[in-house]
Amino acid sequence: MSLLGTVGAAIKFGLGLHHLQVAGEYLYYYLPSVPGRSIQFTRSYQTIMKTLETIGTHDGTFHCDEVLGCAMLKLLFPNAKIVRSRKEEVLDKCDIVIDVGGVYDLEKYRFDHHQRGFEETASSLLPGKPWNIKLSSAGLVYCHFGKDILRCVVNLEDDKNLDKVFDKVYENFVQEVDGIDNGIPMCCETMKYSVSTNLSARVAHLNKGWNQKEFDETKAFEQAMAMVCEEFKERVRYYAENWLPARCIVESAIEKRFETDKSGEIIEIDQFCPWKAHYFDLEAEMDLKPTVKYAIFNGGDSWRVQAVPLDEKSFILRIPLLKEWQGLRESQIKDVDGAIFVHGTGFIGGNKTRDGALLMARKSLAAGTQ
């Protein structure tokens, strides 16, 4: 097996380039499952990076999957040159080839998905992952190099957090490109409308027009790659810098729920954030029992108490705020000092103080569980 092939095999099992450690002129690859064992290579990690000088893909009409695949690889190997050709003799000289050649061979760094018999998915390459959409070249690159690519965009030292961002970026960005390139419909029934402004469509519009006489294909491909790369990085940063911190806040609230109330059914969100989607994800992951019925949080100039629905998209509440409070304001709301309002459906209420909001939750919980 070649050096690149050995590294590729390591990546296949989710161990990533960041597990390669340099000692002098030798490169040691440590096997986490076998303490103390390592494979010694005779070339440094820096040499591997320099070896990856050319990224091959097909010429002619380009598509979002190879544009995204090339953009991600350029993040990992910024000095690599993109070579666009369908000639085997040209592609054979490239260090990595994606979306052309009719071969998926990790050892040889060949990542095509068009050949008969190719049915790989994120689930098949990464056991335990739930996604069963057939991979395009973008998905192949992401499955094998994704975590190292993410590290080129954001600084995430914690492996658990990196795993979460990896999953969200695949589920909400790369998977769409895989599905569109492979012609997989979003639903089984006839769609009432189609989305024509997605990333794949915007890439397609950068190709040569049927009546366009002068056209620089290389320049257009580079334009597409720059557009896709910026959108990819923007999405990665969103999940790392916006989505993930909110999840951590909600996770902390769940962990401290018995400190908030002995029932364990009321959580306090220390800093307001989009919390419901995170709560339901964590409820399932943690197999939470009892489930949370209310969340309290500081709304700025007052506190809020919000009833938790049956699920993220449901309008049915597990236990609404007290029925006799619903639709009332301030002094109309009896038995709780500082009350400001309760919505007519009982899904949310306000109070001047934290203790008041917590009391509203406790009284509603007690009435709802009788």
PDB file of C-alpha atoms in Angstrom, residues 56-58 66 97-102 110-114 136-137:
ATOM      1  CA  GLY A  56      -8.286  15.964 -10.707  1.00  0.00           C
ATOM      2  CA  THR A  57     -11.877  16.236 -11.885  1.00  0.00           C
ATOM      3  CA  HIS A  58     -13.677  16.246 -15.233  1.00  0.00           C
ATOM      4  CA  GLU A  66     -17.351  18.197  -7.765  1.00  0.00           C
ATOM      5  CA  VAL A  97      -9.386  12.387  -8.536  1.00  0.00           C
ATOM      6  CA  ILE A  98     -13.048  13.107  -7.841  1.00  0.00           C
ATOM      7  CA  ASP A  99     -16.269  12.693  -9.846  1.00  0.00           C
ATOM      8  CA  VAL A 100     -14.654  11.088 -12.879  1.00  0.00           C
ATOM      9  CA  GLY A 101     -12.948   7.848 -13.857  1.00  0.00           C
ATOM     10  CA  GLY A 102     -15.581   5.338 -12.789  1.00  0.00           C
ATOM     11  CA  ARG A 110     -10.125   7.897  -6.516  1.00  0.00           C
ATOM     12  CA  PHE A 111     -13.575   9.189  -5.574  1.00  0.00           C
ATOM     13  CA  ASP A 112     -16.150   8.693  -8.331  1.00  0.00           C
ATOM     14  CA  HIS A 113     -19.776   7.690  -7.781  1.00  0.00           C
ATOM     15  CA  HIS A 114     -21.119   7.195 -11.313  1.00  0.00           C
ATOM     16  CA  SER A 136     -21.879  12.113  -4.702  1.00  0.00           C
ATOM     17  CA  SER A 137     -18.224  13.076  -4.984  1.00  0.00           C
TER      18      SER A 137
END
